[in-house]
Short mmCIF file of C-alpha atoms in Angstrom, two decimals:
data_model
loop_
_atom_site.label_atom_id
_atom_site.label_comp_id
_atom_site.label_asym_id
_atom_site.label_seq_id
_atom_site.Cartn_x
_atom_site.Cartn_y
_atom_site.Cartn_z
CA ASN A 2 122.98 72.00 93.25
CA ALA A 3 119.45 70.91 93.92
CA GLY A 4 118.14 74.47 94.11
CA VAL A 5 114.90 74.65 96.08
CA THR A 6 113.28 71.38 97.14
CA GLN A 7 109.94 70.83 98.83
CA THR A 8 108.78 67.84 100.89
CA PRO A 9 106.25 66.21 100.46
CA LYS A 10 105.06 66.55 96.81
CA PHE A 11 101.53 65.56 97.59
CA ARG A 12 99.54 64.98 100.66
CA VAL A 13 95.96 64.26 101.66
CA LEU A 14 94.70 65.34 105.13
CA LYS A 15 91.50 65.10 107.06
CA THR A 16 90.05 68.17 108.47
CA GLY A 17 91.69 68.88 111.84
CA GLN A 18 94.92 66.93 111.16
CA SER A 19 98.18 68.76 111.28
CA MET A 20 101.26 68.59 109.04
CA THR A 21 104.50 70.34 108.32
CA LEU A 22 105.77 71.25 104.72
CA LEU A 23 109.65 71.38 104.50
CA CYS A 24 111.43 73.74 102.03
CA ALA A 25 115.16 73.43 101.71
CA GLN A 26 117.60 75.63 99.50
CA ASP A 27 121.25 75.05 98.84
CA MET A 28 122.04 78.50 97.39
CA ASN A 29 122.83 80.22 100.73
CA HIS A 30 119.78 82.57 100.24
CA GLU A 31 118.83 84.85 102.95
CA TYR A 32 115.31 85.30 101.96
CA MET A 33 112.63 82.55 101.80
CA TYR A 34 108.95 82.60 101.08
CA TRP A 35 105.82 80.29 101.35
CA TYR A 36 103.06 80.94 98.73
CA ARG A 37 99.79 79.29 97.89
CA GLN A 38 98.31 79.08 94.45
CA ASP A 39 94.59 78.61 93.97
CA PRO A 40 92.64 78.53 90.62
CA GLY A 41 91.81 81.90 89.18
CA MET A 42 94.11 83.68 91.66
CA GLY A 43 97.71 84.81 91.60
CA LEU A 44 100.26 83.44 94.02
CA ARG A 45 99.56 84.66 97.39
CA LEU A 46 102.28 85.18 100.14
CA ILE A 47 101.61 83.27 103.35
CA HIS A 48 104.73 83.97 105.37
CA TYR A 49 108.32 84.91 104.64
CA SER A 50 111.77 85.19 106.29
CA VAL A 51 114.51 87.53 105.67
CA GLY A 52 117.08 85.57 107.67
CA GLU A 53 117.72 82.70 110.04
CA GLY A 54 115.50 82.97 113.17
CA THR A 55 113.20 85.78 111.65
CA THR A 56 109.75 85.33 110.18
CA ALA A 57 107.00 87.72 109.07
CA LYS A 58 103.28 87.48 107.90
CA GLY A 59 102.44 87.83 104.33
CA GLU A 60 99.05 88.36 102.71
CA VAL A 61 97.29 85.26 103.97
CA PRO A 62 98.91 83.97 107.20
CA ASP A 63 95.90 82.80 109.06
CA GLY A 64 95.89 79.07 109.88
CA TYR A 65 99.58 78.73 109.13
CA ASN A 66 102.81 79.01 111.22
CA VAL A 67 106.47 78.98 110.08
CA SER A 68 109.98 78.58 111.51
CA ARG A 69 113.35 79.28 110.14
CA LEU A 70 115.78 77.66 112.58
CA LYS A 71 118.36 77.01 109.94
CA LYS A 72 119.24 79.38 107.06
CA GLN A 73 118.69 76.67 104.51
CA ASN A 74 115.27 75.39 105.79
CA PHE A 75 111.89 77.05 105.97
CA LEU A 76 109.13 75.05 107.54
CA LEU A 77 105.35 75.67 106.99
CA GLY A 78 102.90 74.19 109.52
CA LEU A 79 99.22 73.63 109.46
CA GLU A 80 98.05 73.06 113.03
CA SER A 81 94.46 72.11 112.29
CA ALA A 82 93.90 71.74 108.56
CA ALA A 83 90.69 72.96 106.94
CA PRO A 84 89.23 72.35 103.46
CA SER A 85 90.01 76.09 102.58
CA GLN A 86 93.67 75.15 102.80
CA THR A 87 93.44 72.79 99.89
CA SER A 88 95.94 74.38 97.51
CA VAL A 89 99.22 74.13 95.78
CA TYR A 90 102.06 75.42 98.01
CA PHE A 91 105.18 76.93 96.58
CA CYS A 92 108.36 77.75 98.44
CA ALA A 93 110.95 80.33 97.04
CA SER A 94 114.15 81.78 97.94
CA ARG A 95 116.38 84.70 96.89
CA ALA A 96 119.55 86.41 97.75
CA ALA A 97 119.34 89.62 99.76
CA ARG A 98 121.68 91.71 97.69
CA GLU A 99 120.28 94.45 95.63
CA GLY A 100 120.11 93.44 91.87
CA ARG A 101 119.79 89.76 93.02
CA GLU A 102 116.00 89.91 93.60
CA THR A 103 115.19 86.81 91.28
CA GLN A 104 113.16 84.27 93.20
CA TYR A 105 113.97 80.60 92.85
CA PHE A 106 110.79 78.37 93.26
CA GLY A 107 110.51 74.76 94.57
CA PRO A 108 108.44 72.24 92.48
CA GLY A 109 105.38 72.67 94.72
CA THR A 110 103.27 70.71 97.10
CA ARG A 111 99.72 69.63 96.32
CA LEU A 112 97.66 69.55 99.51
CA LEU A 113 94.13 68.21 99.60
CA VAL A 114 92.16 68.58 102.82
CA LEU A 115 89.08 66.50 103.12
CA LYS B 7 91.38 96.46 91.71
CA ASN B 8 94.34 94.34 91.82
CA GLU B 9 97.87 96.05 92.12
CA VAL B 10 98.98 93.95 89.13
CA GLU B 11 96.64 93.30 86.13
CA GLN B 12 97.55 91.05 83.26
CA SER B 13 95.87 90.69 79.82
CA PRO B 14 94.71 88.63 78.17
CA GLN B 15 93.82 86.01 80.76
CA ASN B 16 93.89 83.27 77.95
CA LEU B 17 95.70 83.34 74.67
CA THR B 18 95.75 80.81 71.84
CA ALA B 19 98.15 81.10 68.98
CA GLN B 20 99.40 79.24 65.94
CA GLU B 21 103.01 78.16 65.84
CA GLY B 22 105.12 80.85 64.49
CA GLU B 23 102.96 83.79 65.57
CA PHE B 24 104.21 86.80 67.38
CA ILE B 25 102.75 86.94 70.92
CA THR B 26 102.36 89.80 73.40
CA ILE B 27 101.21 89.60 76.94
CA ASN B 28 100.58 92.73 78.89
CA CYS B 29 101.03 93.75 82.50
CA SER B 30 99.85 96.90 84.25
CA TYR B 31 100.52 97.92 87.78
CA SER B 32 99.21 100.57 90.02
CA VAL B 33 102.12 101.04 92.64
CA GLY B 34 105.67 102.45 92.56
CA ILE B 35 107.92 99.53 91.86
CA SER B 36 111.59 98.73 92.29
CA ALA B 37 111.40 95.90 89.85
CA LEU B 38 109.07 93.85 87.73
CA HIS B 39 109.38 90.20 87.04
CA TRP B 40 108.07 87.78 84.42
CA LEU B 41 107.81 84.26 85.30
CA GLN B 42 106.79 81.15 83.47
CA GLN B 43 104.84 78.18 84.94
CA HIS B 44 105.10 74.95 82.94
CA PRO B 45 102.16 72.55 82.59
CA GLY B 46 103.70 70.31 85.21
CA GLY B 47 103.53 73.29 87.72
CA GLY B 48 107.18 74.37 88.03
CA ILE B 49 107.81 78.12 88.20
CA VAL B 50 110.88 79.59 86.67
CA SER B 51 111.91 83.34 86.53
CA LEU B 52 112.35 84.65 82.91
CA PHE B 53 113.20 88.31 83.53
CA MET B 54 113.65 90.96 86.12
CA LEU B 55 113.66 94.55 84.94
CA SER B 56 113.35 97.94 86.23
CA SER B 57 113.82 99.97 82.98
CA GLY B 58 114.02 99.51 79.29
CA LYS B 59 114.14 96.27 77.51
CA LYS B 60 115.66 92.76 78.10
CA LYS B 61 115.97 89.91 75.59
CA HIS B 62 116.75 86.25 75.96
CA GLY B 63 116.33 84.13 72.91
CA ARG B 64 112.92 84.60 71.39
CA LEU B 65 111.58 86.33 74.52
CA ILE B 66 111.56 90.15 74.99
CA ALA B 67 110.46 92.08 77.97
CA THR B 68 109.86 95.76 77.94
CA ILE B 69 108.88 98.21 80.70
CA ASN B 70 107.55 101.79 80.66
CA ILE B 71 107.79 103.16 84.06
CA GLN B 72 105.92 106.40 83.33
CA GLU B 73 102.87 104.33 82.07
CA LYS B 74 103.30 101.59 84.70
CA HIS B 75 103.12 99.04 82.07
CA SER B 76 105.19 96.05 80.85
CA SER B 77 104.95 93.63 77.93
CA LEU B 78 106.35 90.27 77.34
CA HIS B 79 106.84 89.37 73.63
CA ILE B 80 107.42 85.85 72.16
CA THR B 81 108.77 85.81 68.68
CA ALA B 82 108.28 82.73 66.36
CA SER B 83 106.12 81.07 68.99
CA HIS B 84 106.40 77.25 69.38
CA PRO B 85 104.16 74.67 71.11
CA ARG B 86 106.79 74.34 73.89
CA ASP B 87 106.04 77.96 74.84
CA SER B 88 102.61 76.82 75.99
CA ALA B 89 102.56 77.79 79.75
CA VAL B 90 101.26 80.33 82.21
CA TYR B 91 103.09 83.55 82.16
CA ILE B 92 103.03 85.43 85.36
CA CYS B 93 103.91 89.14 86.04
CA ALA B 94 104.96 90.16 89.42
CA VAL B 95 106.29 93.40 90.98
CA SER B 96 108.30 94.47 93.93
CA SER B 97 107.12 97.73 95.21
CA GLU B 98 108.96 100.37 97.26
CA ALA B 99 106.44 99.53 100.09
CA SER B 100 106.73 95.82 99.97
CA GLY B 101 110.48 95.64 99.84
CA SER B 102 111.49 91.98 99.57
CA ARG B 103 108.04 90.71 98.72
CA LEU B 104 106.36 90.24 95.34
CA THR B 105 102.79 90.98 94.28
CA PHE B 106 101.73 88.69 91.50
CA GLY B 107 99.19 89.00 88.64
CA GLU B 108 96.84 86.13 87.92
CA GLY B 109 98.75 84.86 85.03
CA THR B 110 98.11 84.48 81.28
CA GLN B 111 97.52 81.01 79.97
CA LEU B 112 99.18 80.61 76.60
CA THR B 113 98.53 77.70 74.15
CA VAL B 114 100.46 77.52 71.02
CA ASN B 115 98.96 75.09 68.54
CA PRO B 116 101.14 73.36 65.97
#
């Protein structure tokens, strides 16, 4: 099993450009999450999904959109990138069942917006 | 004030030392998680606990629900333990979401 994978690993964008980050998991997990990690701050939740076709806003959703058309994939979109979105982005997934709350993280995507 | 506070922010130890990292939280929780972030950036879950104590190898995690406090201990520390250790909680209000502390950077020197 690959676990949680993220594509791409690294990207440089110019201000105003758009891009999509892909997260894929092969553990049949119901819940999926997108976080950003910035220096001096803890991981912050951008958006999350508790099942195929459902998404919800997290702590810092502005400037991002998400879609969960398939259970195994969770896409994070930046419609018009801004330098403030320079960050490391992590995807995570977990099972829905009580007692199985451990989150499994992807390797991260480093995004630089110039 | 953050919902999850970790101390210390940075910790340097000599190989073999006993290490303690602390986590305090201010909300009612359903579970507390300890995670490790390697220098290369990958994040792995070490423990999930809602009461008492758990042990895995040289790592021990404890939680005191009444005091809203958890500790992560590393016995006989080794340079390969150098990483960022992150405390996170899932609260009754947040359900499936985690709230993270800022992390503790641990460096173990040989």
